[in-house]
Short mmCIF file of C-alpha atoms in Angstrom, two decimals:
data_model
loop_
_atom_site.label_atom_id
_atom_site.label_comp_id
_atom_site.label_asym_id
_atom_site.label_seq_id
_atom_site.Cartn_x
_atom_site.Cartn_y
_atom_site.Cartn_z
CA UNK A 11 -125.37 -85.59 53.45
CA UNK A 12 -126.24 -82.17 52.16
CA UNK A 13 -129.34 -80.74 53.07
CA UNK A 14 -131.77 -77.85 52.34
CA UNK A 15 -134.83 -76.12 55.05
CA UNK A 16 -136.83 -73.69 53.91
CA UNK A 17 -138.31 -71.37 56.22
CA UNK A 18 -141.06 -68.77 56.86
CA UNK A 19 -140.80 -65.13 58.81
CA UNK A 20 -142.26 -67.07 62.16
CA UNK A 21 -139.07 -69.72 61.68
CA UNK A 22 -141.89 -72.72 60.86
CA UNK A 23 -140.13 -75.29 58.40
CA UNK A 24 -142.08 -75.20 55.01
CA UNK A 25 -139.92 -77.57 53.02
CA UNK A 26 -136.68 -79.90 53.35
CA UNK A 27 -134.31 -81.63 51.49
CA UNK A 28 -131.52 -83.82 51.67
CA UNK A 29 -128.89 -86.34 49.65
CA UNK A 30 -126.70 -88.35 50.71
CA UNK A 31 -122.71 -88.50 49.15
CA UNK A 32 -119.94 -90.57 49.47
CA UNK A 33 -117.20 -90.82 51.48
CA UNK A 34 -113.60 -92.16 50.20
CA UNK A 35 -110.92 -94.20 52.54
CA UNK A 36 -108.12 -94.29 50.65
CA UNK A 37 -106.07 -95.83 53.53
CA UNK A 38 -106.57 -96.14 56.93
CA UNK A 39 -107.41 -93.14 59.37
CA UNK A 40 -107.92 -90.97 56.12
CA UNK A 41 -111.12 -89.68 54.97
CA UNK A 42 -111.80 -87.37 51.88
CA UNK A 43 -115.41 -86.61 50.08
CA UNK A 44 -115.53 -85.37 46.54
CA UNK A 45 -116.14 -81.22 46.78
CA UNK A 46 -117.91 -81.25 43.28
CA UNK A 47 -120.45 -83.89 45.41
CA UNK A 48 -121.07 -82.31 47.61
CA UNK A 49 -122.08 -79.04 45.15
CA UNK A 50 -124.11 -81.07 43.55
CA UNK A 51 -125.95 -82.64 46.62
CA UNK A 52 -126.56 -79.63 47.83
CA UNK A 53 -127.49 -77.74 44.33
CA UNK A 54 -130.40 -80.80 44.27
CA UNK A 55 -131.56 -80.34 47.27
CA UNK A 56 -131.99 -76.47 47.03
CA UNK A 57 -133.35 -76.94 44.07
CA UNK A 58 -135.68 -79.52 45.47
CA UNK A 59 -137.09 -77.18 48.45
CA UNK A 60 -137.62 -74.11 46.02
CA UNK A 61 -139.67 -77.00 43.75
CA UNK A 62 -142.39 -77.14 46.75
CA UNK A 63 -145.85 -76.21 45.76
CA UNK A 64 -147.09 -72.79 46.39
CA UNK A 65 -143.03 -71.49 46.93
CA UNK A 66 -141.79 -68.57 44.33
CA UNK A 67 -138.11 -68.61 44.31
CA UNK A 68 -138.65 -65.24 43.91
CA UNK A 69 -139.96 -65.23 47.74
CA UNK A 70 -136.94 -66.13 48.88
CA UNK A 71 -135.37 -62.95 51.39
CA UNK A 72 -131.93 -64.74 51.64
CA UNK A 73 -129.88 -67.73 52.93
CA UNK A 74 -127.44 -68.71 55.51
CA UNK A 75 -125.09 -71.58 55.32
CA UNK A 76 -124.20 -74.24 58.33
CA UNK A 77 -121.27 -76.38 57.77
CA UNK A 78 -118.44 -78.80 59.25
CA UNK A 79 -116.11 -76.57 59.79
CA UNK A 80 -112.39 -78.03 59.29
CA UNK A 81 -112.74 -79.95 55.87
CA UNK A 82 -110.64 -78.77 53.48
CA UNK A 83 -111.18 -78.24 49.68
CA UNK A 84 -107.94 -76.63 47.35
CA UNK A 85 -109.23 -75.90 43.74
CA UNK A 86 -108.54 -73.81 40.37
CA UNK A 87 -109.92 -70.16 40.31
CA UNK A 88 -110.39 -70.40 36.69
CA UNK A 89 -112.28 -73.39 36.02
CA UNK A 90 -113.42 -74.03 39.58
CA UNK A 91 -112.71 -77.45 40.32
CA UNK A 92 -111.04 -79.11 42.58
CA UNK A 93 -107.31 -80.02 42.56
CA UNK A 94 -107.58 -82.89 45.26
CA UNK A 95 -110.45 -84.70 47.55
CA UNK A 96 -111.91 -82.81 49.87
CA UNK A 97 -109.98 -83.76 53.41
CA UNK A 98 -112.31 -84.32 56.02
CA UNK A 99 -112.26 -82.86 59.60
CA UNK A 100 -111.83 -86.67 60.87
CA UNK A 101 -108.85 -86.86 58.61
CA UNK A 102 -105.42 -87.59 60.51
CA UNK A 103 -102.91 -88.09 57.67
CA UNK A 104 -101.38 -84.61 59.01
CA UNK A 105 -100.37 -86.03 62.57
CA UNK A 106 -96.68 -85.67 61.24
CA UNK A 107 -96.70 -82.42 59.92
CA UNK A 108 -98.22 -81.49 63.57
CA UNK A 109 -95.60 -83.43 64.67
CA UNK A 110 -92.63 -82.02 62.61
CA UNK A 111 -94.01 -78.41 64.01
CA UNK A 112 -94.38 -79.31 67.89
CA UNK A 113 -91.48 -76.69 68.61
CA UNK A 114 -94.07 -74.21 67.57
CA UNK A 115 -97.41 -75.21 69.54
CA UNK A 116 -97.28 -72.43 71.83
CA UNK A 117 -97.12 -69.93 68.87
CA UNK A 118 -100.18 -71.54 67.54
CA UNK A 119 -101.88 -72.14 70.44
CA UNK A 120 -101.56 -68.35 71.31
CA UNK A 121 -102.36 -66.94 67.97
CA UNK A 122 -105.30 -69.20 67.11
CA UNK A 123 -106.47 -70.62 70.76
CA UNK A 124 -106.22 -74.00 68.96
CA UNK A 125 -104.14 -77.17 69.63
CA UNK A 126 -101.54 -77.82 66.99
CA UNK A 127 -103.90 -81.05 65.78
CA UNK A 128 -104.59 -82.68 62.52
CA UNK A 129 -108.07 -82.60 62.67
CA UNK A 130 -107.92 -78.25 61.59
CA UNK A 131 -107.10 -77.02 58.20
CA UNK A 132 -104.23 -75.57 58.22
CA UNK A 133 -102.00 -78.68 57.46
CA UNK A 134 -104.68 -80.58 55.46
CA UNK A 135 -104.12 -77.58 53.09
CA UNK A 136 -99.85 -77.68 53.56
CA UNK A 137 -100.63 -82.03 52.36
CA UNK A 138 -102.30 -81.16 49.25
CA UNK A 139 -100.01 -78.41 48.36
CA UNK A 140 -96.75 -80.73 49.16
CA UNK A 141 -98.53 -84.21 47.77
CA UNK A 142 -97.92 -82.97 44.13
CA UNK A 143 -95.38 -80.04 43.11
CA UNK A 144 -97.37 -78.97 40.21
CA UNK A 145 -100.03 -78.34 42.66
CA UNK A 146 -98.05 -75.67 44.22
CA UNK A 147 -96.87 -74.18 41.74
CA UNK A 148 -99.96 -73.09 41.07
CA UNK A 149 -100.79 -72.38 44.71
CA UNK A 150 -97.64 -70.03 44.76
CA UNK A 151 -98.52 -68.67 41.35
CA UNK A 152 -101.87 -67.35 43.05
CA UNK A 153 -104.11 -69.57 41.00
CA UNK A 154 -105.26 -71.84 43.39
CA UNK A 155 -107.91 -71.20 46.33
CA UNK A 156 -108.91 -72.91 49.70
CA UNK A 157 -111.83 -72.88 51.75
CA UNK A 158 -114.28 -75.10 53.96
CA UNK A 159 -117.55 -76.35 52.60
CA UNK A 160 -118.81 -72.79 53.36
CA UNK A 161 -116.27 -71.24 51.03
CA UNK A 162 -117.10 -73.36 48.31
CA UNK A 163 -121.01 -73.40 48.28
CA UNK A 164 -120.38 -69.77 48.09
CA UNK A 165 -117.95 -69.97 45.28
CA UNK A 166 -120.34 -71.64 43.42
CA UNK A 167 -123.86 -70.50 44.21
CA UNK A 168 -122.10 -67.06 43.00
CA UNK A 169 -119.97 -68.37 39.71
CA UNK A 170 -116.53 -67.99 41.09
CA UNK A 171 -117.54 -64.06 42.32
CA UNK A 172 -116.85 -64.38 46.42
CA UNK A 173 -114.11 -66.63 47.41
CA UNK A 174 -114.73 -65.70 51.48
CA UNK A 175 -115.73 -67.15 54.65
CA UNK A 176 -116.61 -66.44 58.50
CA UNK A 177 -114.91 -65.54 61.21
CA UNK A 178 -116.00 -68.87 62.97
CA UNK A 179 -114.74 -71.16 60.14
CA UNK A 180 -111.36 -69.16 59.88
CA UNK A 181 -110.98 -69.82 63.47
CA UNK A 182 -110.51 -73.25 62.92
CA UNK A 183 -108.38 -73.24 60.43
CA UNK A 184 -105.05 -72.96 62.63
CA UNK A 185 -104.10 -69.63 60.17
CA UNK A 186 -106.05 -67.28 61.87
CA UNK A 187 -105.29 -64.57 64.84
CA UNK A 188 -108.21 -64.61 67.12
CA UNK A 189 -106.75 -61.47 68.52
CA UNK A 190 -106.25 -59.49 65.58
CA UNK A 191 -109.03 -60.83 63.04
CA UNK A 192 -106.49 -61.36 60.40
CA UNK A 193 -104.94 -64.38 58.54
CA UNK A 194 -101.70 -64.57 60.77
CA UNK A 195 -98.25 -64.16 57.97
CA UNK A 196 -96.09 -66.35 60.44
CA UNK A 197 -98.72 -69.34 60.74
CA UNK A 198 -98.56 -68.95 57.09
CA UNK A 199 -94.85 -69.16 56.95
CA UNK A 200 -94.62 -72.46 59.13
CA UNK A 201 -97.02 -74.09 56.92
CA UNK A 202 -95.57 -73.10 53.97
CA UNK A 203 -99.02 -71.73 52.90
CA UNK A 204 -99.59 -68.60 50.32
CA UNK A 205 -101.61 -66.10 51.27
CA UNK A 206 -103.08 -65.61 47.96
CA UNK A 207 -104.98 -68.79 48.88
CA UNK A 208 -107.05 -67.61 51.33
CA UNK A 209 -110.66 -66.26 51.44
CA UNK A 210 -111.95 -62.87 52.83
CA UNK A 211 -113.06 -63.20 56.37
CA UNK A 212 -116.56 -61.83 56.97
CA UNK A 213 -118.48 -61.28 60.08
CA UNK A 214 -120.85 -64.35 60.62
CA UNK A 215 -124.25 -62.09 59.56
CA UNK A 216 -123.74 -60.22 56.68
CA UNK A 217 -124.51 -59.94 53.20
CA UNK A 218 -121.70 -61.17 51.30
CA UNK A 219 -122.90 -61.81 47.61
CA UNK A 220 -126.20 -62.94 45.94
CA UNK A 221 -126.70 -66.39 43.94
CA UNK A 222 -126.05 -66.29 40.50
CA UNK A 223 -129.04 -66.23 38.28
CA UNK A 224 -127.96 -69.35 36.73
CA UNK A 225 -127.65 -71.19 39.70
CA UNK A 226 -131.34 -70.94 41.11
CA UNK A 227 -132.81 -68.78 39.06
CA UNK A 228 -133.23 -65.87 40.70
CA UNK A 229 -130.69 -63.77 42.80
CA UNK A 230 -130.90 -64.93 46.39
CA UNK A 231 -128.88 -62.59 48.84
CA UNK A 232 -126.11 -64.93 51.29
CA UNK A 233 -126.52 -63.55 53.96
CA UNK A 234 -125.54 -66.03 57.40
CA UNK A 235 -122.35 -68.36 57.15
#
């Protein structure tokens, strides 16, 4: 589900929402939601929290936004929607790709401080880009983008103006150097992955970009991912 809490300056809960989505099985040990779902699940509920009596959006000093970390959403920058499901962190249609790479675990492992595992992003993101070569294409041609569910609440509480994400979600990814804070080139290149995909990595408290007028209808700093 997607949820919304509104809180005061002494951290005392003042409102609360939440929606429930689906999720798809397509076959077994697979599991994919639908990204523009879960936007609107969560859209509803902030919407339904700033809707409490007595609360002026116009109150609001900013937002932070929790997530599951490793699901995995690919979609257009232009129009903004999605190319595929969203692959869930549960997902384990990769275990072959993980497999195909297993001469390479220590290089992950020691870049990223991960096990080379299905359950990160990295190779849900190589499966969409290899399940349809149109798809890729695009990826390669710089029009696509990737991020977790924090990525793409981001995307589109701000209209398509930050594509980025935290250093705690890009750590699960299996793309990212832990030791140099940077989206690692060779993880890249045994994935197959372009880097024009990728978000900008922020610190975990920061402001990154305010929420589009249109959106909630007033300009709400993000602040926390």
């Amino acid at each position: 589900s997607s949820r919304a809490i509104l809180f005061d300056h002494q951290g005392e809960q003042k409102a609360v929402a939440q929606h429930e989505f689906p999720q798809y099985f397509p076959e077994e040990s697979w599991v994919e939601h639908d990204a523009q779902e879960i936007w609107e699940t969560q859209l509803k509920a902030m919407r339904g929290v700033m809707a409490t009596d007595g609360i002026d959006p116009t109150d609001i000093a900013d937002m932070g936004i929790t997530n599951q970390r490793e699901t995995t959403i690919v979609w257009d920058r232009a129009t903004g929607a999605p190319v595929h499901k969203a692959i869930v962190w549960q997902d384990r249609r990769t275990a072959s790709i993980c497999e195909s790479l297993s001469d390479h675990a220590a290089t992950f492992l020691n870049k990223t401080g991960l096990v080379l595992d299905a359950y990160f992003s990295g190779t849900k993101i190589k499966w969409i880009l290899d399940s349809d070569p149109s798809i890729r294409k695009r990826a390669e041609a710089g029009e696509l983008a990737f991020g977790t569910v924090d990525s793409w609440l981001i995307w589109n509480l701000t209209q398509g103006n930050v594509h980025t994400t935290d250093v705690t979600n890009a750590s699960r990814t299996l793309l990212y150097n832990i030791h140099e804070l940077q989206w690692d080139q060779e993880l890249l290149d045994l994935l197959d992955i372009p880097a024009s995909l990728l978000p900008t990595v922020v610190s975990s408290s920061e402001k990154v970009g305010e929420t589009a007028v249109d959106v909630l209808g007033t300009a709400i700093p993000i602040s926390g991912i």
